[in-house]
Every structure is written in C-alpha cells, then in structure tokens.
Amino acid sequence: DAQGPPPGAIHLRIRCDGEVVYFKVGLQVSIGAVFEAFAERKQVGVDQLRFRVEGSDSDVSDTVPTVGQLGFANLVLIDCFVRADPTLVAAVLQAAAESGATADMVAATADVVAAIAEERRAEAEERRRMAAADPTRERPPPVRVGYT
C-alpha cells in the first residue's frame, strides 16, 4: 500500500535467493506462522530455513509469541537461508571417505558446492532483474497472514 499498513498491521519482506516476498501481517500474528507461510510458498519445510533480520548477527526466533513483540519497523527486510541438509552432508562425507578421498578433495568439493550456490544466486538475481524490467509480467499476489 502507498499509505502503509493499516493500524495493528505491518509489512514484512523476506528475501531468499534474490527473490523478495512481501507479507502484510497483523501485529498479533505469530512470526512462526509467517515463516510457515513463506516455507509453504517456497515448497520446503520450515525446518530447512533460517531467518535473520538484515544486518543482524542472530536468527529471528520463531518462539517469540507475536510479530508485534519483535518490535520490527514497517517494511523490515528478513533474509532467509536454506539450511544444509545434515543427512545429505553426512552422506557426501561418508561417500568421500569410502572412495578414499583426501581432505584436499573434500575441501575442493566444498568449493564446488559454494560455486554452484553462487551461480544459483546470480541466476536468481538475473531472473529478478529481467522480471523487474518486464512491465507485462504477472506478479504473484502479496501474501496476507492473520490480517483481512
């Protein structure tokens, strides 16, 4: 909204892989409900994601009862990170050990994974840039959680 949120509500932005999703939420809504809605939209389990306010050193806790109790300013930007699947990490390390991989090889594998992640971030940013340049592109509706 150009005028900002109505009384008793706030706009939140969650950024993940170059995409920003906007939420209009009531101040009495659980931040966990917002995180669950975001995870559902991304089609991943909420336990695979972690959330951090831009510039903060710690994750946003979903144990805080309500959005209002977090004291966020309107349009706060929350960065979302996908957690590494511990089962996958363990499987990769075990396979490396079984194949006789050296510590240098495992470190090289980590570098490759980091390069792939960077490439995906760059691709997401390019898609976002191209979408922003195309005024005919349909945009998904904003997600509304706990506010009507």
XYZ file of N, CA, C and O in Angstrom:
592
model
N 0.830 -1.186 0.000
C 0.000 0.000 0.000
C 0.871 1.246 0.000
O 1.879 1.295 0.689
N 0.419 2.278 -0.705
C 1.172 3.522 -0.754
C 1.120 4.239 0.591
O 2.035 4.944 0.965
N 0.011 4.045 1.340
C -0.139 4.726 2.617
C 0.490 3.957 3.768
O 0.537 4.441 4.870
N 0.936 2.759 3.545
C 1.476 1.938 4.623
C 0.419 0.999 5.150
O -0.716 0.991 4.689
N 0.777 0.197 6.113
C -0.172 -0.785 6.629
C -1.245 -0.115 7.488
O -1.019 0.956 8.051
N -2.397 -0.763 7.611
C -3.430 -0.219 8.494
C -3.008 -0.368 9.955
O -2.067 -1.105 10.259
N -3.683 0.308 10.864
C -3.349 0.165 12.282
C -3.425 -1.310 12.702
O -4.307 -2.042 12.263
N -2.486 -1.717 13.526
C -2.474 -3.093 14.005
C -1.860 -4.082 13.039
O -1.964 -5.289 13.217
N -1.195 -3.585 11.983
C -0.568 -4.461 10.996
C 0.799 -3.900 10.620
O 1.131 -2.760 10.937
N 1.573 -4.715 9.939
C 2.910 -4.312 9.496
C 3.210 -5.039 8.189
O 2.669 -6.109 7.919
N 4.044 -4.434 7.364
C 4.539 -5.097 6.159
C 5.913 -5.678 6.478
O 6.772 -4.978 7.013
N 6.108 -6.947 6.150
C 7.405 -7.610 6.283
C 7.875 -8.010 4.901
O 7.060 -8.340 4.034
N 9.180 -8.021 4.693
C 9.749 -8.525 3.446
C 10.701 -9.654 3.815
O 11.516 -9.515 4.722
N 10.589 -10.776 3.088
C 11.513 -11.886 3.284
C 12.242 -12.106 1.968
O 11.610 -12.296 0.924
N 13.586 -12.075 2.038
C 14.421 -12.229 0.842
C 15.117 -13.586 0.888
O 15.737 -13.951 1.881
N 14.999 -14.321 -0.223
C 15.647 -15.631 -0.328
C 16.044 -15.846 -1.782
O 15.199 -15.716 -2.674
N 17.294 -16.145 -2.021
C 17.798 -16.407 -3.376
C 17.459 -15.289 -4.352
O 17.090 -15.533 -5.499
N 17.551 -14.045 -3.910
C 17.326 -12.906 -4.792
C 15.870 -12.507 -4.963
O 15.581 -11.478 -5.544
N 14.944 -13.309 -4.469
C 13.523 -13.007 -4.575
C 13.042 -12.425 -3.251
O 13.435 -12.890 -2.181
N 12.195 -11.401 -3.318
C 11.641 -10.796 -2.109
C 10.133 -11.026 -2.110
O 9.450 -10.745 -3.095
N 9.639 -11.581 -0.999
C 8.207 -11.827 -0.833
C 7.707 -10.874 0.245
O 8.319 -10.746 1.309
N 6.608 -10.184 -0.049
C 6.026 -9.222 0.871
C 4.880 -9.868 1.646
O 4.087 -10.618 1.073
N 4.803 -9.561 2.923
C 3.732 -10.048 3.777
C 3.085 -8.863 4.477
O 3.786 -7.967 4.945
N 1.774 -8.854 4.541
C 1.051 -7.899 5.374
C 0.497 -8.727 6.523
O -0.296 -9.632 6.302
N 0.950 -8.453 7.729
C 0.564 -9.282 8.870
C 0.067 -8.430 10.021
O 0.512 -7.295 10.214
N -0.843 -9.002 10.781
C -1.301 -8.361 11.995
C -0.220 -8.455 13.057
O 0.584 -9.399 13.071
N -0.174 -7.489 13.952
C 0.850 -7.463 14.997
C 0.673 -8.599 15.994
O 1.607 -8.956 16.700
N -0.514 -9.189 16.061
C -0.778 -10.278 16.994
C -0.515 -11.653 16.394
O -0.712 -12.669 17.043
N -0.031 -11.696 15.149
C 0.258 -12.963 14.470
C 1.604 -13.498 14.928
O 2.560 -12.745 15.122
N 1.700 -14.805 15.076
C 2.964 -15.451 15.428
C 3.944 -15.333 14.263
O 3.576 -15.561 13.111
N 5.197 -14.974 14.551
C 6.214 -14.917 13.489
C 6.408 -16.306 12.896
O 6.709 -16.457 11.714
N 6.185 -17.347 13.697
C 6.270 -18.716 13.197
C 5.256 -18.967 12.094
O 5.545 -19.678 11.128
N 4.068 -18.375 12.197
C 3.045 -18.531 11.154
C 3.505 -17.869 9.854
O 3.258 -18.384 8.760
N 4.186 -16.738 9.975
C 4.717 -16.055 8.793
C 5.787 -16.938 8.138
O 5.792 -17.131 6.925
N 6.694 -17.491 8.965
C 7.744 -18.355 8.431
C 7.152 -19.592 7.771
O 7.624 -20.034 6.719
N 6.096 -20.160 8.359
C 5.448 -21.334 7.762
C 4.815 -20.983 6.425
O 4.899 -21.760 5.465
N 4.170 -19.818 6.331
C 3.562 -19.383 5.069
C 4.635 -19.199 3.997
O 4.448 -19.580 2.834
N 5.773 -18.627 4.389
C 6.871 -18.436 3.438
C 7.407 -19.790 2.972
O 7.625 -20.003 1.778
N 7.616 -20.711 3.907
C 8.135 -22.034 3.566
C 7.167 -22.770 2.632
O 7.593 -23.424 1.669
N 5.878 -22.645 2.900
C 4.879 -23.278 2.041
C 4.947 -22.703 0.628
O 4.892 -23.435 -0.353
N 5.096 -21.403 0.537
C 5.201 -20.751 -0.771
C 6.453 -21.222 -1.523
O 6.433 -21.375 -2.738
N 7.558 -21.441 -0.785
C 8.804 -21.923 -1.390
C 8.808 -23.446 -1.575
O 9.737 -23.999 -2.146
N 7.780 -24.109 -1.049
C 7.629 -25.563 -1.140
C 8.782 -26.305 -0.474
O 9.332 -27.256 -1.020
N 9.140 -25.838 0.718
C 10.145 -26.509 1.553
C 9.622 -26.540 2.983
O 8.720 -25.786 3.341
N 10.199 -27.395 3.780
C 9.832 -27.435 5.185
C 10.416 -26.237 5.909
O 11.540 -25.819 5.625
N 9.662 -25.690 6.847
C 10.137 -24.521 7.589
C 11.418 -24.855 8.364
O 12.249 -23.976 8.594
N 11.593 -26.130 8.716
C 12.801 -26.532 9.446
C 14.046 -26.494 8.570
O 15.163 -26.560 9.069
N 13.872 -26.356 7.253
C 15.012 -26.253 6.341
C 15.461 -24.813 6.141
O 16.427 -24.557 5.439
N 14.740 -23.868 6.755
C 15.038 -22.453 6.561
C 15.436 -21.811 7.885
O 15.027 -22.249 8.948
N 16.252 -20.768 7.780
C 16.518 -19.926 8.942
C 16.365 -18.487 8.492
O 16.564 -18.155 7.327
N 15.991 -17.639 9.425
C 15.631 -16.260 9.107
C 16.444 -15.313 9.968
O 16.624 -15.544 11.158
N 16.912 -14.226 9.341
C 17.738 -13.249 10.052
C 17.395 -11.856 9.517
O 17.366 -11.634 8.316
N 17.167 -10.923 10.435
C 16.928 -9.539 10.028
C 18.206 -9.021 9.407
O 19.302 -9.259 9.923
N 18.072 -8.325 8.279
C 19.230 -7.804 7.566
C 20.134 -7.033 8.516
O 19.682 -6.172 9.267
N 21.420 -7.405 8.531
C 22.401 -6.731 9.364
C 22.523 -7.282 10.774
O 23.380 -6.865 11.528
N 21.668 -8.236 11.142
C 21.705 -8.807 12.484
C 22.692 -9.969 12.549
O 22.994 -10.599 11.542
N 23.183 -10.240 13.745
C 24.116 -11.348 13.942
C 23.437 -12.627 14.401
O 24.091 -13.645 14.559
N 22.130 -12.582 14.665
C 21.450 -13.780 15.149
C 20.143 -13.998 14.394
O 19.553 -13.066 13.852
N 19.712 -15.249 14.391
C 18.480 -15.618 13.701
C 17.269 -15.063 14.448
O 17.302 -14.872 15.663
N 16.178 -14.848 13.692
C 14.915 -14.460 14.305
C 14.309 -15.722 14.897
O 14.178 -16.730 14.217
N 13.961 -15.679 16.146
C 13.402 -16.849 16.827
C 11.914 -16.944 16.551
O 11.184 -15.961 16.679
N 11.469 -18.146 16.167
C 10.034 -18.330 15.961
C 9.325 -18.659 17.276
O 8.148 -18.962 17.295
N 10.064 -18.580 18.389
C 9.445 -18.827 19.689
C 8.852 -17.557 20.287
O 8.129 -17.614 21.269
N 9.168 -16.394 19.683
C 8.570 -15.139 20.139
C 7.085 -15.204 19.791
O 6.726 -15.516 18.653
N 6.226 -14.928 20.752
C 4.799 -15.127 20.510
C 4.203 -14.357 19.329
O 3.458 -14.930 18.546
N 4.516 -13.074 19.159
C 3.851 -12.314 18.095
C 4.826 -11.405 17.359
O 5.883 -11.044 17.863
N 4.407 -11.008 16.158
C 5.184 -10.069 15.346
C 5.360 -8.753 16.098
O 6.438 -8.179 16.116
N 4.304 -8.288 16.747
C 4.364 -7.025 17.479
C 5.420 -7.028 18.577
O 6.059 -6.018 18.829
N 5.627 -8.176 19.216
C 6.609 -8.256 20.294
C 8.047 -8.200 19.783
O 8.968 -7.967 20.556
N 8.245 -8.429 18.495
C 9.591 -8.334 17.926
C 10.015 -6.887 17.717
O 11.200 -6.596 17.551
N 9.069 -5.973 17.657
C 9.385 -4.558 17.525
C 9.927 -4.167 16.155
O 10.691 -3.212 16.045
N 9.526 -4.892 15.112
C 10.001 -4.578 13.767
C 9.428 -3.265 13.260
O 8.274 -2.931 13.530
N 10.219 -2.540 12.474
C 9.734 -1.370 11.754
C 8.978 -1.853 10.518
O 9.185 -2.970 10.043
N 8.110 -1.012 10.002
C 7.401 -1.359 8.770
C 8.416 -1.600 7.658
O 9.422 -0.915 7.559
N 8.155 -2.593 6.831
C 8.988 -2.992 5.683
C 10.348 -3.537 6.098
O 11.312 -3.480 5.334
N 10.444 -4.094 7.291
C 11.689 -4.723 7.713
C 12.046 -5.811 6.702
O 11.171 -6.478 6.155
N 13.331 -5.958 6.430
C 13.803 -6.982 5.495
C 14.406 -8.132 6.293
O 15.331 -7.933 7.079
N 13.859 -9.318 6.087
C 14.347 -10.520 6.753
C 14.981 -11.404 5.687
O 14.337 -11.742 4.695
N 16.246 -11.739 5.878
C 16.932 -12.645 4.957
C 16.641 -14.074 5.358
O 16.619 -14.413 6.539
N 16.418 -14.914 4.354
C 16.143 -16.323 4.575
C 17.289 -17.132 3.981
O 17.762 -16.842 2.887
N 17.730 -18.130 4.720
C 18.809 -19.002 4.269
C 18.327 -20.441 4.334
O 17.688 -20.840 5.304
N 18.663 -21.208 3.317
C 18.321 -22.629 3.309
C 19.424 -23.364 4.062
O 20.607 -23.193 3.773
N 19.010 -24.138 5.037
C 19.971 -24.914 5.825
C 20.472 -26.086 5.003
O 19.730 -26.669 4.216
N 21.720 -26.438 5.203
C 22.253 -27.635 4.559
C 21.580 -28.845 5.185
O 21.420 -28.916 6.402
N 21.146 -29.763 4.358
C 20.510 -30.987 4.840
C 21.580 -31.837 5.512
O 22.493 -32.324 4.850
N 21.504 -32.041 6.842
C 22.562 -32.776 7.527
C 22.704 -34.203 7.026
O 23.806 -34.751 6.991
N 21.604 -34.803 6.592
C 21.658 -36.164 6.065
C 22.467 -36.186 4.773
O 23.298 -37.070 4.565
N 22.237 -35.184 3.924
C 22.968 -35.105 2.665
C 24.443 -34.837 2.914
O 25.311 -35.470 2.312
N 24.739 -33.914 3.819
C 26.135 -33.602 4.136
C 26.839 -34.850 4.654
O 27.944 -35.184 4.228
N 26.186 -35.567 5.566
C 26.781 -36.784 6.125
C 27.007 -37.827 5.031
O 28.040 -38.496 4.993
N 26.039 -37.957 4.114
C 26.162 -38.936 3.030
C 27.321 -38.582 2.101
O 28.079 -39.459 1.677
N 27.477 -37.300 1.803
C 28.571 -36.865 0.936
C 29.914 -37.129 1.607
O 30.849 -37.655 0.990
N 30.021 -36.789 2.895
C 31.275 -37.026 3.611
C 31.594 -38.514 3.713
O 32.747 -38.925 3.555
N 30.561 -39.334 3.950
C 30.794 -40.779 4.038
C 31.234 -41.332 2.685
O 32.157 -42.133 2.602
N 30.568 -40.893 1.612
C 30.945 -41.353 0.274
C 32.371 -40.936 -0.052
O 33.134 -41.707 -0.646
N 32.741 -39.725 0.361
C 34.111 -39.255 0.117
C 35.107 -40.124 0.869
O 36.139 -40.526 0.317
N 34.791 -40.447 2.122
C 35.690 -41.280 2.924
C 35.810 -42.684 2.331
O 36.904 -43.252 2.253
N 34.681 -43.233 1.896
C 34.683 -44.593 1.326
C 35.422 -44.660 -0.002
O 35.952 -45.701 -0.364
N 35.443 -43.548 -0.717
C 36.115 -43.550 -2.022
C 37.609 -43.263 -1.876
O 38.334 -43.224 -2.861
N 38.058 -43.020 -0.637
C 39.468 -42.735 -0.410
C 39.831 -41.285 -0.666
O 40.995 -40.958 -0.872
N 38.825 -40.419 -0.644
C 39.081 -39.004 -0.887
C 39.962 -38.430 0.210
O 39.824 -38.767 1.380
N 40.836 -37.573 -0.177
C 41.700 -36.897 0.782
C 40.990 -35.656 1.312
O 39.964 -35.227 0.766
N 41.540 -35.064 2.338
C 40.968 -33.839 2.901
C 40.952 -32.724 1.846
O 40.016 -31.932 1.780
N 41.974 -32.704 0.978
C 42.009 -31.700 -0.092
C 40.853 -31.904 -1.065
O 40.267 -30.940 -1.554
N 40.530 -33.165 -1.350
C 39.426 -33.446 -2.267
C 38.090 -33.013 -1.660
O 37.243 -32.447 -2.345
N 37.921 -33.274 -0.363
C 36.684 -32.870 0.303
C 36.583 -31.356 0.316
O 35.526 -30.786 0.060
N 37.691 -30.660 0.571
C 37.694 -29.193 0.554
C 37.370 -28.680 -0.840
O 36.626 -27.712 -0.998
N 37.893 -29.347 -1.871
C 37.596 -28.956 -3.250
C 36.110 -29.135 -3.533
O 35.497 -28.317 -4.213
N 35.521 -30.213 -2.992
C 34.092 -30.440 -3.168
C 33.294 -29.306 -2.536
O 32.325 -28.819 -3.117
N 33.720 -28.859 -1.352
C 33.049 -27.740 -0.702
C 33.146 -26.478 -1.557
O 32.184 -25.716 -1.665
N 34.295 -26.280 -2.195
C 34.458 -25.126 -3.089
C 33.522 -25.219 -4.285
O 32.948 -24.224 -4.723
N 33.359 -26.426 -4.825
C 32.451 -26.630 -5.957
C 31.018 -26.331 -5.542
O 30.272 -25.659 -6.253
N 30.616 -26.829 -4.363
C 29.264 -26.572 -3.865
C 29.055 -25.072 -3.674
O 28.016 -24.530 -4.041
N 30.048 -24.388 -3.130
C 29.945 -22.933 -2.947
C 29.824 -22.228 -4.303
O 29.049 -21.284 -4.443
N 30.567 -22.699 -5.298
C 30.492 -22.101 -6.637
C 29.111 -22.316 -7.251
O 28.548 -21.412 -7.882
N 28.556 -23.497 -7.053
C 27.209 -23.781 -7.569
C 26.188 -22.877 -6.880
O 25.303 -22.313 -7.525
N 26.312 -22.726 -5.558
C 25.394 -21.861 -4.818
C 25.494 -20.422 -5.312
O 24.480 -19.750 -5.496
N 26.704 -19.949 -5.554
C 26.887 -18.585 -6.070
C 26.274 -18.442 -7.457
O 25.644 -17.439 -7.769
N 26.446 -19.461 -8.279
C 25.859 -19.441 -9.623
C 24.335 -19.374 -9.540
O 23.703 -18.613 -10.277
N 23.748 -20.135 -8.637
C 22.289 -20.102 -8.472
C 21.822 -18.745 -7.983
O 20.794 -18.239 -8.417
N 22.576 -18.132 -7.057
C 22.220 -16.788 -6.592
C 22.270 -15.792 -7.746
O 21.404 -14.944 -7.889
N 23.304 -15.901 -8.576
C 23.436 -14.992 -9.718
C 22.286 -15.196 -10.709
O 21.748 -14.226 -11.245
N 21.914 -16.451 -10.945
C 20.794 -16.737 -11.847
C 19.489 -16.175 -11.291
O 18.692 -15.596 -12.033
N 19.274 -16.317 -9.985
C 18.062 -15.786 -9.360
C 18.040 -14.264 -9.466
O 16.999 -13.668 -9.750
N 19.182 -13.636 -9.254
C 19.270 -12.182 -9.370
C 18.990 -11.743 -10.812
O 18.309 -10.754 -11.042
N 19.506 -12.475 -11.773
C 19.255 -12.159 -13.184
C 17.769 -12.301 -13.508
O 17.191 -11.459 -14.198
N 17.130 -13.363 -13.013
C 15.684 -13.541 -13.233
C 14.914 -12.384 -12.605
O 13.976 -11.867 -13.199
N 15.327 -11.971 -11.397
C 14.661 -10.862 -10.732
C 14.831 -9.573 -11.518
O 13.887 -8.822 -11.730
N 16.040 -9.332 -12.019
C 16.310 -8.121 -12.797
C 15.492 -8.107 -14.082
O 14.892 -7.103 -14.439
N 15.440 -9.238 -14.757
C 14.677 -9.319 -16.010
C 13.180 -9.165 -15.760
O 12.481 -8.507 -16.524
N 12.695 -9.753 -14.669
C 11.282 -9.638 -14.335
C 10.926 -8.194 -14.007
O 9.861 -7.705 -14.395
N 11.809 -7.500 -13.314
C 11.553 -6.105 -12.967
C 11.535 -5.224 -14.214
O 10.829 -4.221 -14.265
N 12.295 -5.604 -15.235
C 12.356 -4.819 -16.464
C 11.168 -5.090 -17.374
O 10.937 -4.357 -18.333
N 10.384 -6.142 -17.103
C 9.246 -6.519 -17.945
C 7.945 -6.096 -17.264
O 7.440 -6.797 -16.389
N 7.380 -4.955 -17.671
C 6.169 -4.473 -17.013
C 4.947 -5.341 -17.279
O 3.948 -5.223 -16.586
N 4.988 -6.226 -18.272
C 3.837 -7.073 -18.585
C 3.812 -8.342 -17.757
O 2.838 -9.082 -17.780
N 4.895 -8.604 -17.036
C 4.988 -9.826 -16.239
C 3.941 -9.830 -15.135
O 3.744 -8.847 -14.445
N 3.267 -10.974 -14.984
C 2.316 -11.106 -13.887
C 3.075 -11.336 -12.602
O 3.982 -12.151 -12.534
N 2.703 -10.611 -11.586
C 3.339 -10.766 -10.282
C 2.390 -11.526 -9.367
O 1.184 -11.306 -9.409
N 2.937 -12.390 -8.523
C 2.055 -13.100 -7.592
C 1.462 -12.126 -6.599
O 2.080 -11.107 -6.274
N 0.262 -12.433 -6.124
C -0.344 -11.527 -5.142
C 0.439 -11.555 -3.839
O 1.096 -12.543 -3.527
N 0.391 -10.451 -3.069
C 1.083 -10.457 -1.784
C 0.450 -11.484 -0.859
O -0.734 -11.786 -0.964
N 1.238 -12.014 0.021
C 0.741 -12.994 0.974
C 0.224 -12.253 2.195
O 0.907 -11.380 2.723
N -0.959 -12.583 2.623
C -1.557 -11.957 3.806
C -1.703 -13.017 4.887
O -2.316 -14.041 4.659
N -1.121 -12.769 6.026
C -1.157 -13.726 7.120
C -1.813 -13.070 8.329
O -1.313 -12.064 8.831
N -2.907 -13.620 8.784
C -3.539 -13.140 10.006
C -4.117 -11.749 9.907
O -4.334 -11.103 10.919
N -4.362 -11.283 8.686
C -4.923 -9.946 8.516
C -5.899 -10.006 7.369
O -5.623 -10.595 6.337
N -7.064 -9.441 7.542
C -8.055 -9.413 6.449
C -8.495 -8.018 6.150
O -8.313 -7.112 6.890
